[in-house]
Short mmCIF file of C-alpha atoms in Angstrom, two decimals:
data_model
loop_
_atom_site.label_atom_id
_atom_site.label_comp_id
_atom_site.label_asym_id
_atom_site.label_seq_id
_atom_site.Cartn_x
_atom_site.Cartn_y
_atom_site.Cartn_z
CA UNK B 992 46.02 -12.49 -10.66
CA UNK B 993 46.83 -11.31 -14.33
CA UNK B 994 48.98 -8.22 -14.56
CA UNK B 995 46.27 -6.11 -16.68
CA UNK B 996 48.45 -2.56 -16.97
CA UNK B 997 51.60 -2.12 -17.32
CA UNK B 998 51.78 -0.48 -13.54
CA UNK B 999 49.74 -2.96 -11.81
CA UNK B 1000 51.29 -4.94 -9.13
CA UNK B 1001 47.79 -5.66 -6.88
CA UNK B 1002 44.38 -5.77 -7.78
CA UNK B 1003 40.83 -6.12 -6.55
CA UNK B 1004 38.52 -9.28 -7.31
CA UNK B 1005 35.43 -7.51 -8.58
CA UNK B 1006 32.20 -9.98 -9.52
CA UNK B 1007 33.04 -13.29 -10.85
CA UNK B 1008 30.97 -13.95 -14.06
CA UNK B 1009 31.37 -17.62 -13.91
CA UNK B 1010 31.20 -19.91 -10.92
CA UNK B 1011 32.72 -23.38 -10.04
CA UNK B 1012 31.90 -26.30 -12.96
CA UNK B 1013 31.41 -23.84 -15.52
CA UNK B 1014 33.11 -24.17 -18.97
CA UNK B 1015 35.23 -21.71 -19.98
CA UNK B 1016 35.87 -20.22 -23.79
CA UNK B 1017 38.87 -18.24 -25.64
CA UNK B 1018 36.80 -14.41 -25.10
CA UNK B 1019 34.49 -14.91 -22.18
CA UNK B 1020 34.70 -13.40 -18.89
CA UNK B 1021 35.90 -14.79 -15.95
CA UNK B 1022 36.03 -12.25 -13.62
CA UNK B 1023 35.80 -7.84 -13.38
CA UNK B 1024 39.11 -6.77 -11.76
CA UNK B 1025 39.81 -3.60 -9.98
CA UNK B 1026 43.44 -2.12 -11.61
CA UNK B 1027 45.43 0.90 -10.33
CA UNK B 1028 43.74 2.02 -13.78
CA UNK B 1029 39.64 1.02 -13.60
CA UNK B 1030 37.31 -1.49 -13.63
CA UNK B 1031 38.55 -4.23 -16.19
CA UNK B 1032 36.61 -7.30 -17.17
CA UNK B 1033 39.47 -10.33 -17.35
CA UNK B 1034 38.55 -12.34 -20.73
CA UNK B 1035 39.78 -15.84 -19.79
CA UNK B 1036 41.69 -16.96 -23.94
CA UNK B 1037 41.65 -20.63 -23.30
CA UNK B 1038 39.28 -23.40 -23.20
CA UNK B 1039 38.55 -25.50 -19.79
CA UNK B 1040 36.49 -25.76 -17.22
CA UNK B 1041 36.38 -23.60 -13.43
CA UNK B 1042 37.45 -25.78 -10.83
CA UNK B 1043 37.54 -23.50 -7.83
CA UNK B 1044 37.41 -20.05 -6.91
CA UNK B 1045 40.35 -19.21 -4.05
CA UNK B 1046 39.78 -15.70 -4.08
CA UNK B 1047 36.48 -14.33 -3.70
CA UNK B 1048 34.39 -11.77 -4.72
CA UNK B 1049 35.38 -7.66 -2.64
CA UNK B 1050 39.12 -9.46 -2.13
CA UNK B 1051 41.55 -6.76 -1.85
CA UNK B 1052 45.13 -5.78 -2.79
CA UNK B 1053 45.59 -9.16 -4.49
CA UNK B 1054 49.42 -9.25 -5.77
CA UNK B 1055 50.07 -10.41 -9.34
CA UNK B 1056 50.94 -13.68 -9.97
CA UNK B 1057 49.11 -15.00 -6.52
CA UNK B 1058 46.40 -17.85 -7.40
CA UNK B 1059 42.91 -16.48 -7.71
CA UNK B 1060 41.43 -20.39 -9.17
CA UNK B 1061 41.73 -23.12 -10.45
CA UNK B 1062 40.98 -23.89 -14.23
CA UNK B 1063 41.13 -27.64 -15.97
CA UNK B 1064 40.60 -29.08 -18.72
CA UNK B 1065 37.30 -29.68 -20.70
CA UNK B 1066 36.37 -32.94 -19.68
CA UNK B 1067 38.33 -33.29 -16.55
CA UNK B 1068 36.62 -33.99 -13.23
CA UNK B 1069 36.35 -31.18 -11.12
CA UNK B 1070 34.98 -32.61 -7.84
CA UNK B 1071 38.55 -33.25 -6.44
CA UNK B 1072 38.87 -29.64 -5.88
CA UNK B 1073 36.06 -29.34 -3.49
CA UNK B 1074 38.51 -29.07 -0.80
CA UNK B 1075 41.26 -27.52 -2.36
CA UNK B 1076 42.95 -24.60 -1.21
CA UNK B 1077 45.36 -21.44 -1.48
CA UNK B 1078 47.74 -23.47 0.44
CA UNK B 1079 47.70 -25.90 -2.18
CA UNK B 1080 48.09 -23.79 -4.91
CA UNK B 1081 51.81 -22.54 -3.48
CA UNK B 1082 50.03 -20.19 -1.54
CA UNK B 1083 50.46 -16.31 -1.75
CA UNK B 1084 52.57 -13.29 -1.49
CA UNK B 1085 52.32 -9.81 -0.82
CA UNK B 1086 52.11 -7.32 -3.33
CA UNK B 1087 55.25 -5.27 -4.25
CA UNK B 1088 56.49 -2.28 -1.98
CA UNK B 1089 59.45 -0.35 -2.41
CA UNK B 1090 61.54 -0.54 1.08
CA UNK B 1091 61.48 2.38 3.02
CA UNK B 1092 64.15 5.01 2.24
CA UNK B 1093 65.26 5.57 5.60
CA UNK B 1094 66.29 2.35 5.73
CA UNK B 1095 70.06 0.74 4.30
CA UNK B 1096 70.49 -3.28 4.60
CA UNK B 1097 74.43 -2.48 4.19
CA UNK B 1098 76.53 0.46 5.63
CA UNK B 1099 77.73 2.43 3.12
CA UNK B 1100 80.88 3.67 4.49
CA UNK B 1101 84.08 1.44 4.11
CA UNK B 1102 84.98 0.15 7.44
CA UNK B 1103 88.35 1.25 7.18
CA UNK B 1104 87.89 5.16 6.25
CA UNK B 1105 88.35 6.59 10.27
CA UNK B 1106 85.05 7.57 11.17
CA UNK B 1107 83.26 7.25 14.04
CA UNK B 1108 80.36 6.38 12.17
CA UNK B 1109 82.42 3.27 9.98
CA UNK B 1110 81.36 -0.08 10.88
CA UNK B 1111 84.54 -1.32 12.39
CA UNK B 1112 84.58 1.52 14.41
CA UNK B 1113 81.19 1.02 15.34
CA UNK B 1114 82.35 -2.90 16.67
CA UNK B 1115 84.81 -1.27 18.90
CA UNK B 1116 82.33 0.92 20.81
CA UNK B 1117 79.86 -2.13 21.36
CA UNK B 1118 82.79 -4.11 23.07
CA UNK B 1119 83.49 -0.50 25.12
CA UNK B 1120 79.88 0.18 26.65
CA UNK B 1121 81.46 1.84 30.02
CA UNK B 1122 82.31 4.55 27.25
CA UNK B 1123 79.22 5.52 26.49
CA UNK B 1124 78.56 9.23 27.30
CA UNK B 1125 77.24 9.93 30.71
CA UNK B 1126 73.16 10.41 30.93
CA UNK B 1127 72.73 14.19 31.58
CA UNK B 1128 70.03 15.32 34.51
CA UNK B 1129 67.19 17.32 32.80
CA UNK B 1130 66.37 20.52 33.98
CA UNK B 1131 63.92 20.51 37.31
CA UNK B 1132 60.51 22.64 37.26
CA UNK B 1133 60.65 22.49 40.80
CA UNK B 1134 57.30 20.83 41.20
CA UNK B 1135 56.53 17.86 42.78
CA UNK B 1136 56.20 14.64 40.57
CA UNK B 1137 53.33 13.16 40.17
CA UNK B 1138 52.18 9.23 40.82
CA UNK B 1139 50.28 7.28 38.29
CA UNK B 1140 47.53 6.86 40.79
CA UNK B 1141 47.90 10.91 41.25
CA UNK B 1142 47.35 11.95 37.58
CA UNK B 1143 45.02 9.05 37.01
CA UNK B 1144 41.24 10.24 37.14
CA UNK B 1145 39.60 9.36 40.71
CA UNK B 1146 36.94 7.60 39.68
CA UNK B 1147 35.62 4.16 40.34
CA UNK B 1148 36.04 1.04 37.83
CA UNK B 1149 32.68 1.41 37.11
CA UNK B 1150 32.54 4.91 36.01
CA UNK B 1151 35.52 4.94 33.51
CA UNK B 1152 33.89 1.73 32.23
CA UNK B 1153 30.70 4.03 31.33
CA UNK B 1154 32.38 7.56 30.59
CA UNK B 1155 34.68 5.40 27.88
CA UNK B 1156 31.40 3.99 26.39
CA UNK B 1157 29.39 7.27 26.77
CA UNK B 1158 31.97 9.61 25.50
CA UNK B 1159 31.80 11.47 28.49
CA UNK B 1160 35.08 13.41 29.68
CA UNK B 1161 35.46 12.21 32.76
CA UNK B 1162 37.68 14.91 34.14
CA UNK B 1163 34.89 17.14 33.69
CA UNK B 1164 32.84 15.39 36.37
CA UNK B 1165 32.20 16.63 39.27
CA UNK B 1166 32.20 13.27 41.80
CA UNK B 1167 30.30 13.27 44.60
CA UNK B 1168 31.58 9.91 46.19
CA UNK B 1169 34.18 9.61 49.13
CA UNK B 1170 37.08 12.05 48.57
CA UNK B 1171 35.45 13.52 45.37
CA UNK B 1172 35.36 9.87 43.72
CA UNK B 1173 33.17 10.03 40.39
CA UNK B 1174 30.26 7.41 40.44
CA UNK B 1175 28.52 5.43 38.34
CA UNK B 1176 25.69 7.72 39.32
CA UNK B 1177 27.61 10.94 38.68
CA UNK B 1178 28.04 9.88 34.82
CA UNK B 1179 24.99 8.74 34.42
CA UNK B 1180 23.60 12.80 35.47
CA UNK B 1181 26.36 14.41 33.57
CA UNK B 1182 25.19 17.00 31.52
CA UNK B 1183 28.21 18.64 28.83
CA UNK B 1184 28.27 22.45 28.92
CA UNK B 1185 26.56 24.52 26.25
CA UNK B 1186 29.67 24.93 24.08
CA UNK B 1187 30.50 21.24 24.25
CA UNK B 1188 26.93 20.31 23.04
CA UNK B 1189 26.93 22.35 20.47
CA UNK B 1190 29.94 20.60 18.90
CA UNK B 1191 29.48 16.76 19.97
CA UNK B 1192 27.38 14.53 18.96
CA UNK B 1193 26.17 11.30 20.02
CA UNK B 1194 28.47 9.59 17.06
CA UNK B 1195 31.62 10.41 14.80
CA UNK B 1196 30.62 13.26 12.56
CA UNK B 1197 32.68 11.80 9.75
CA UNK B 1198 32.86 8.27 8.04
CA UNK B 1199 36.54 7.05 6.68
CA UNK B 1200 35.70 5.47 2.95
CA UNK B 1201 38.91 3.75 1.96
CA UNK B 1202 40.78 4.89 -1.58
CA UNK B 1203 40.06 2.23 -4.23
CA UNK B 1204 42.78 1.65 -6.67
CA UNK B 1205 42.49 3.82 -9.06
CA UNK B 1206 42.20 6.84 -6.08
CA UNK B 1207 45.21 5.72 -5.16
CA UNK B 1208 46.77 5.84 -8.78
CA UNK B 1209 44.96 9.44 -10.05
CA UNK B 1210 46.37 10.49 -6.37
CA UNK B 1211 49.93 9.50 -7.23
CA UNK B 1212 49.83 10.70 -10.78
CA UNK B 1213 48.62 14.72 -10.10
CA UNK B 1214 51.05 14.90 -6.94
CA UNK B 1215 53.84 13.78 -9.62
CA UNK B 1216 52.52 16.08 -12.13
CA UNK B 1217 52.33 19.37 -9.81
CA UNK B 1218 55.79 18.55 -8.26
CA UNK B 1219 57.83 17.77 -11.81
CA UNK B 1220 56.35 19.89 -13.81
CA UNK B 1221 56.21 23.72 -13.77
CA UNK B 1222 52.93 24.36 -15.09
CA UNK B 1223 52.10 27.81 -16.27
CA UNK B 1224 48.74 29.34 -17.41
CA UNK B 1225 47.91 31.39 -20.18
CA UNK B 1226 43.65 32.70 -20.54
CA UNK B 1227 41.40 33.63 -23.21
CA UNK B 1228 37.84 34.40 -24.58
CA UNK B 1229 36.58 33.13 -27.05
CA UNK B 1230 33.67 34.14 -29.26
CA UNK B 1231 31.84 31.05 -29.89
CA UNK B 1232 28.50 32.73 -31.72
CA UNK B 1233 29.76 31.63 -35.58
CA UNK B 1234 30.36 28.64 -33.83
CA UNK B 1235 27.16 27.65 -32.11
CA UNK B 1236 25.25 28.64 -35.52
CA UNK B 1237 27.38 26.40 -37.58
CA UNK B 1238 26.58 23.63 -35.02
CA UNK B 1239 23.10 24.40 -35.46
CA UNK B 1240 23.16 24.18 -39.08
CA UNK B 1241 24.76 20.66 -39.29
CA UNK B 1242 22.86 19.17 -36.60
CA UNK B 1243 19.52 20.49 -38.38
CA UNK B 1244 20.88 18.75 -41.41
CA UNK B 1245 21.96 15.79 -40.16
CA UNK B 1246 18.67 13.55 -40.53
CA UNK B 1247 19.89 11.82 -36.92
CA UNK B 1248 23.14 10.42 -38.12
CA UNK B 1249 24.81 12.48 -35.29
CA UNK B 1250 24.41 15.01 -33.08
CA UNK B 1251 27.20 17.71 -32.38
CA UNK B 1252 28.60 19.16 -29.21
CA UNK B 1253 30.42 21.85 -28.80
CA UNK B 1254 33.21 19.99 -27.29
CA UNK B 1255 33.81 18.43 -30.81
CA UNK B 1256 34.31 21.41 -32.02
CA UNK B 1257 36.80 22.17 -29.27
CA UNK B 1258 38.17 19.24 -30.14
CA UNK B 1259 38.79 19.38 -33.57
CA UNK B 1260 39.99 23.23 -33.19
CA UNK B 1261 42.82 22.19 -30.47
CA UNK B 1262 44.15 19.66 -32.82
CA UNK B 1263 44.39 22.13 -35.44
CA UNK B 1264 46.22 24.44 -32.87
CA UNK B 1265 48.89 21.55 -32.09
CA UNK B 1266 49.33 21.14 -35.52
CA UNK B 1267 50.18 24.52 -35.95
CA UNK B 1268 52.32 24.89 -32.99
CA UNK B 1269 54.20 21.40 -33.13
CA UNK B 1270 55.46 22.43 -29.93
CA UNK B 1271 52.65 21.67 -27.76
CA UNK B 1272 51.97 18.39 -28.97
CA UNK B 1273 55.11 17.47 -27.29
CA UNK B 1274 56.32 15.26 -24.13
CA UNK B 1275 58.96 15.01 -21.67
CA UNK B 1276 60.04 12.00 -21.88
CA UNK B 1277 63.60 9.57 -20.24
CA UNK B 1278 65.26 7.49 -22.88
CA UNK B 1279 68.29 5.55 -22.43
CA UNK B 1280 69.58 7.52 -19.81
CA UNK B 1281 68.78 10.77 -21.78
CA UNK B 1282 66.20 13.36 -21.61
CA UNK B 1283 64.35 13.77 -24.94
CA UNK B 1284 61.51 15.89 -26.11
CA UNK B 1285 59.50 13.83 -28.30
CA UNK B 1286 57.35 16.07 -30.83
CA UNK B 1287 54.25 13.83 -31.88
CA UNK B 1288 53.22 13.35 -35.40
CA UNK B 1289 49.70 12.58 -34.86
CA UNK B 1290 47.73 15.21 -32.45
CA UNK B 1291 45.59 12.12 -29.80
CA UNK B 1292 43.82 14.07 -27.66
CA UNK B 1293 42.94 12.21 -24.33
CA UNK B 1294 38.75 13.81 -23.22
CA UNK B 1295 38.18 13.66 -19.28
CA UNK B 1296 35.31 12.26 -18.48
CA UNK B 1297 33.84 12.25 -14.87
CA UNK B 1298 33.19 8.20 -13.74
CA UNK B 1299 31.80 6.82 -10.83
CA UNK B 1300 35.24 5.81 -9.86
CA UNK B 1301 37.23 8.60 -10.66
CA UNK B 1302 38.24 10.77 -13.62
CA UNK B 1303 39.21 8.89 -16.90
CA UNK B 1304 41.07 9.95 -19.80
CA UNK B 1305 39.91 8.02 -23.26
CA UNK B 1306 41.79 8.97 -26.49
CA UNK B 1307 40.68 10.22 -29.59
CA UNK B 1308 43.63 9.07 -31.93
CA UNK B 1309 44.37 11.03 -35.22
CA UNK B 1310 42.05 13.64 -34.46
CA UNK B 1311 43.46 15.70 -37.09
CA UNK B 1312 42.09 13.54 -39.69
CA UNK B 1313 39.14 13.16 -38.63
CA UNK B 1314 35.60 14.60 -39.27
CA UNK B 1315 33.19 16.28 -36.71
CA UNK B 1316 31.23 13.45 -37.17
CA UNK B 1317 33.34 10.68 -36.49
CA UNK B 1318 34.81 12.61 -33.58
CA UNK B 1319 31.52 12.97 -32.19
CA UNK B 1320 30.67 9.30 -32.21
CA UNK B 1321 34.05 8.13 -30.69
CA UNK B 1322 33.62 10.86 -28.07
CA UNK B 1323 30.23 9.26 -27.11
CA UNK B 1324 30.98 5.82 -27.38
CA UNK B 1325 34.53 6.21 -25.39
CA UNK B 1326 32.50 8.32 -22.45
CA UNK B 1327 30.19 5.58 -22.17
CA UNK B 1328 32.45 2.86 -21.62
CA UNK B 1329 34.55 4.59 -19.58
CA UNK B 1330 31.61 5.12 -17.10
CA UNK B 1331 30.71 1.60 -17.03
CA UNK B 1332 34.32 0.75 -16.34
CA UNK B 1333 34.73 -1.21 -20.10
CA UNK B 1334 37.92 0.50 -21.11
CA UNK B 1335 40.91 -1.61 -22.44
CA UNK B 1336 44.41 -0.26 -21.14
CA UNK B 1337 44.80 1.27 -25.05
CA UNK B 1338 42.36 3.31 -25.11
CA UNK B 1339 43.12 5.38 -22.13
CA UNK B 1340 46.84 5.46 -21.64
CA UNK B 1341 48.97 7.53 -24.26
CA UNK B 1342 47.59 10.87 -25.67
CA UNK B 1343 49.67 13.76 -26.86
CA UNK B 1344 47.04 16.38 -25.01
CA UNK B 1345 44.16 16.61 -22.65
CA UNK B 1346 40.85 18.73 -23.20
CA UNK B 1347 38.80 18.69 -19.72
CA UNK B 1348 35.28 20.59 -20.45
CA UNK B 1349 33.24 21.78 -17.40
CA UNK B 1350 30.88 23.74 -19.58
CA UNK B 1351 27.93 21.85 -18.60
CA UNK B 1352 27.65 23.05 -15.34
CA UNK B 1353 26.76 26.55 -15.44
CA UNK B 1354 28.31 27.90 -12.43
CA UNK B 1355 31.94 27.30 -13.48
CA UNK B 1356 33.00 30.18 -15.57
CA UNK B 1357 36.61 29.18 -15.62
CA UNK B 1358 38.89 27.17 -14.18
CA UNK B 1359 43.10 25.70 -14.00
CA UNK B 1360 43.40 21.89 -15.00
CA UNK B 1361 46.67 19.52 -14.46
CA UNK B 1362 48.67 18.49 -16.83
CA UNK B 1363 48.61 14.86 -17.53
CA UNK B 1364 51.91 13.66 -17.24
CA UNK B 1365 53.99 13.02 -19.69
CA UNK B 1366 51.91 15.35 -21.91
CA UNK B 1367 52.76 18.81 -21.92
CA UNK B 1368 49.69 20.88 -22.14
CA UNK B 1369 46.01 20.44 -21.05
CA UNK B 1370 42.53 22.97 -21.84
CA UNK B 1371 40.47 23.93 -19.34
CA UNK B 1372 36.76 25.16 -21.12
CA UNK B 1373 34.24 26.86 -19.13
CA UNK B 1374 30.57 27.54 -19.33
CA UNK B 1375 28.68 29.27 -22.32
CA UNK B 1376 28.01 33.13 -21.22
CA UNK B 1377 25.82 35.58 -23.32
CA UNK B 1378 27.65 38.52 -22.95
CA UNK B 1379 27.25 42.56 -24.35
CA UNK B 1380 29.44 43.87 -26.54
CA UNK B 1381 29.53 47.22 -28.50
CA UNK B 1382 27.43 46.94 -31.86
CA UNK B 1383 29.19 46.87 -35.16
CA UNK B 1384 26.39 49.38 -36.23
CA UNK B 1385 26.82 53.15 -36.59
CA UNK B 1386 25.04 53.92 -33.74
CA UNK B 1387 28.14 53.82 -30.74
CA UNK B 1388 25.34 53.24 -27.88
CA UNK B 1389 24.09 50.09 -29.30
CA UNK B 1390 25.25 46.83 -28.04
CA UNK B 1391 24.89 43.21 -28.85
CA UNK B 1392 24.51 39.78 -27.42
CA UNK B 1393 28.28 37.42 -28.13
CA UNK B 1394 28.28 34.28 -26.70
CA UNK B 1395 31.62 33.25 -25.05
CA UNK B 1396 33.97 30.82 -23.09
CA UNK B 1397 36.50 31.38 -21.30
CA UNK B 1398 39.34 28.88 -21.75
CA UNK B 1399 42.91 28.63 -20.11
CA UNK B 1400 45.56 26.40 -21.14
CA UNK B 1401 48.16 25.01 -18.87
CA UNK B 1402 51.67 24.19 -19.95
CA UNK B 1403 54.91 22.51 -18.58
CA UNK B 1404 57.49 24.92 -18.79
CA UNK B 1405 59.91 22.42 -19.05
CA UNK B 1406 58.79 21.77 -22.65
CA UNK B 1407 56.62 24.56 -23.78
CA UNK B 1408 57.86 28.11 -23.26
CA UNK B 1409 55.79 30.83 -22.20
CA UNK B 1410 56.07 32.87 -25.75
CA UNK B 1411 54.87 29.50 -27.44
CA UNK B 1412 51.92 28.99 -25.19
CA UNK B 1413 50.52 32.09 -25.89
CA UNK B 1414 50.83 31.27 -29.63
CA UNK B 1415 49.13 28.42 -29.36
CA UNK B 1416 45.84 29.80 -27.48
CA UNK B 1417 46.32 32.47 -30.43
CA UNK B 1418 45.84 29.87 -32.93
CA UNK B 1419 43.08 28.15 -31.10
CA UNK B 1420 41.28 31.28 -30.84
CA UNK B 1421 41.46 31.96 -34.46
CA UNK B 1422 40.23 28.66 -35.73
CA UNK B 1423 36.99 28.65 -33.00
CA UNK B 1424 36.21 32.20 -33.71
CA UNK B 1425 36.18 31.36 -37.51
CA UNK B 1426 34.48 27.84 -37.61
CA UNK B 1427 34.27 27.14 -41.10
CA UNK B 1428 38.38 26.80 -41.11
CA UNK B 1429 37.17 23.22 -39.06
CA UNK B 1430 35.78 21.97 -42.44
CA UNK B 1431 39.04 22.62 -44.32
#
């Protein structure tokens, strides 16, 4: 199992693309791999030839370094690994887990420091067990106790048999054996009360779908981000009219070559912002033992994108010296792949700062992202509304139509103080609100 991100210590065998006897080339695929990151397709950079498969296909939690096959060389004669196994191969081991914190393999008190609690002290007691503190007599109810045969249902062998496979609650049934016994026959006629049927059902309302990988690794990373760093929000409006007529303009112009969003433009306008307010395009970052700000020279802004396996985060690198144009194709081009799981680890780990866009659904006005750790900011865009505004006419009744999103940017406070977030969504506003400053 090849190690295919720099955090992955298991993975998942996804669909192997070759099968035993095939030949193998530097470049082709072997085999798609579930990370803690995505979907990866494992390019095999040797020649030779497949001589068995040990793991295969849906295998899960697969540690690095464990055997998945066999490969040999071109020419060599592969039907002496018909029988071969993981057991041949050196076997396997598990996958990496920290020990649990609770536990300590050494005591780590000296043995000589007095306390009760020191290890020599500790020997002593062992060899004195008639020491041990008396057991103390617990309080008395004053009831009666109870046999096992007393608290145990009375029902007949049968009829727990049948209530277990019914679901019925046995000590609900009223038995009409010897002594009250519950029957085989009583089960079979019970009938649950209105309120119970209301809320059962003949199976579990639920199903349990286990986490995949990368559930497991978006889990990790937003529970890290929301409990190390103190994220703060900060909200605007922004008039996006100027804007969606430039777009216009440039897309009617464009003879096909591209097509514009208006997340391009958001784009391009928030790397503008961090260029403006260095600040931002910052990250907390351990080095050496020290804590460091690192201030980025280059704004790489990292575009969620929704995936059948989770939410991704390909980068746009450079994006201040880029065109609208060239922005727009990446942006396209990195979405795709990155729903049909064909990222490489480069392209989606790194980034200075996060834009997540929910303006294509029209019900989500606005909303509060996470940061992406270490990064220290992230936009949240809503929808487009048409909203009325006062006229810029002399008549003071008149209003007009301004289209506008509402955007809020969250910051780690650790990096980004609250007077410098603000200046930053002041910026961004500017530049959106005055497109033409995006062709500069």
């Amino acid at each position: 199992m090849p190690a295919l991100s720099p955090t992955m210590t298991a993975g998942n065998i996804g669909t192997w693309q070759k099968k035993a006897g095939d030949s193998i080339a530097p470049g082709d695929v072997l085999v798609e791999i579930e990370t803690d990151k995505a979907q990866m397709d494992f390019e095999f950079q040797e020649d030779g030839v497949l001589a068995k498969i040990l793991k295969d296909s849906g295998e899960k939690d697969v540690a690095v370094g464990n055997p998945i096959a066999v490969m040999v060389e071109e020419g060599a004669d592969v039907a002496p690994f018909e029988s071969f196994t993981l057991k041949d191969a050196g076997g396997e081991k598990e996958p990496a887990k920290q020990p649990p914190k609770e536990e300590a393999s050494e005591s780590s008190e000296p043995p000589d420091s007095g306390s009760k609690t020191s290890p020599s002290t500790l020997d002593k007691s062992d060899s004195k067990s008639e020491e041990s503190p008396q057991p103390q007599e617990p309080e008395s109810s004053g009831g009666r106790l109870q046999t096992s045969l007393e608290r145990a249902p009375n029902a007949s062998p049968l009829a727990k048999a049948l209530a277990l496979e019914r679901g019925v609650p046995i000590k609900e049934v009223k038995g009409t054996g010897p002594n009250g016994r519950v029957t085989k026959q009583d089960i079979e006629k019970y009938k649950p009360s209105a309120s119970r049927e209301s809320t059962s059902s003949t199976g579990p309302s639920y199903e349990d779908i286990p986490a995949s990988s990368m559930r497991k690794t978006i889990a990790n990373r937003l529970v890290q981000s929301m409990n190390q760093n103190p994220h703060y929000f900060v909200s605007t409006t922004l008039s996006v009219t100027k804007l969606l007529k430039l777009r216009q303009a440039l897309n009617a112009s464009a003879e096909g070559k591209y097509k514009l969003s208006v997340n391009d433009f958001l784009i391009k306008a928030v790397a503008v912002a961090c260029k403006k307010i260095p600040a931002v395009n910052s990250s907390w970052r351990e080095k050496d033992g020290q804590v460091i700000i690192r201030q980025h020279n280059t704004v790489d802004i990292s575009v969620a994108v929704a995936t059948p396996i989770g939410l991704m985060t390909p980068i746009i690198k450079g994006v201040e010296g880029l065109g609208l144009g060239s922005i727009s194709a990446q942006v396209k081009d990195l979405g795709k792949r990155a729903r049909d799981g064909k990222l490489k680890p480069e392209e989606y780990q790194g980034g200075t700062f996060t834009i997540s866009n929910m303006g294509m659904n029209a019900a989500v006005e606005r909303f509060t992202a996470v940061i992406n750790p270490p990064q220290a900011g992230i936009l949240a865009v809503g929808t487009t509304r048409m909203v009325a505004i006062p006229s810029s006419s002399e008549d003071a009744s008149a209003v007009e139509w301004d289209d506008q999103i509402v955007v809020t940017g969250s910051f780690d406070h650790k990096v980004v103080d609250g007077a410098v977030g603000g200046e930053w969504i002041r910026e961004l506003k500017k530049v959106v609100e005055n497109p033409l400053e995006l062709m500069l």
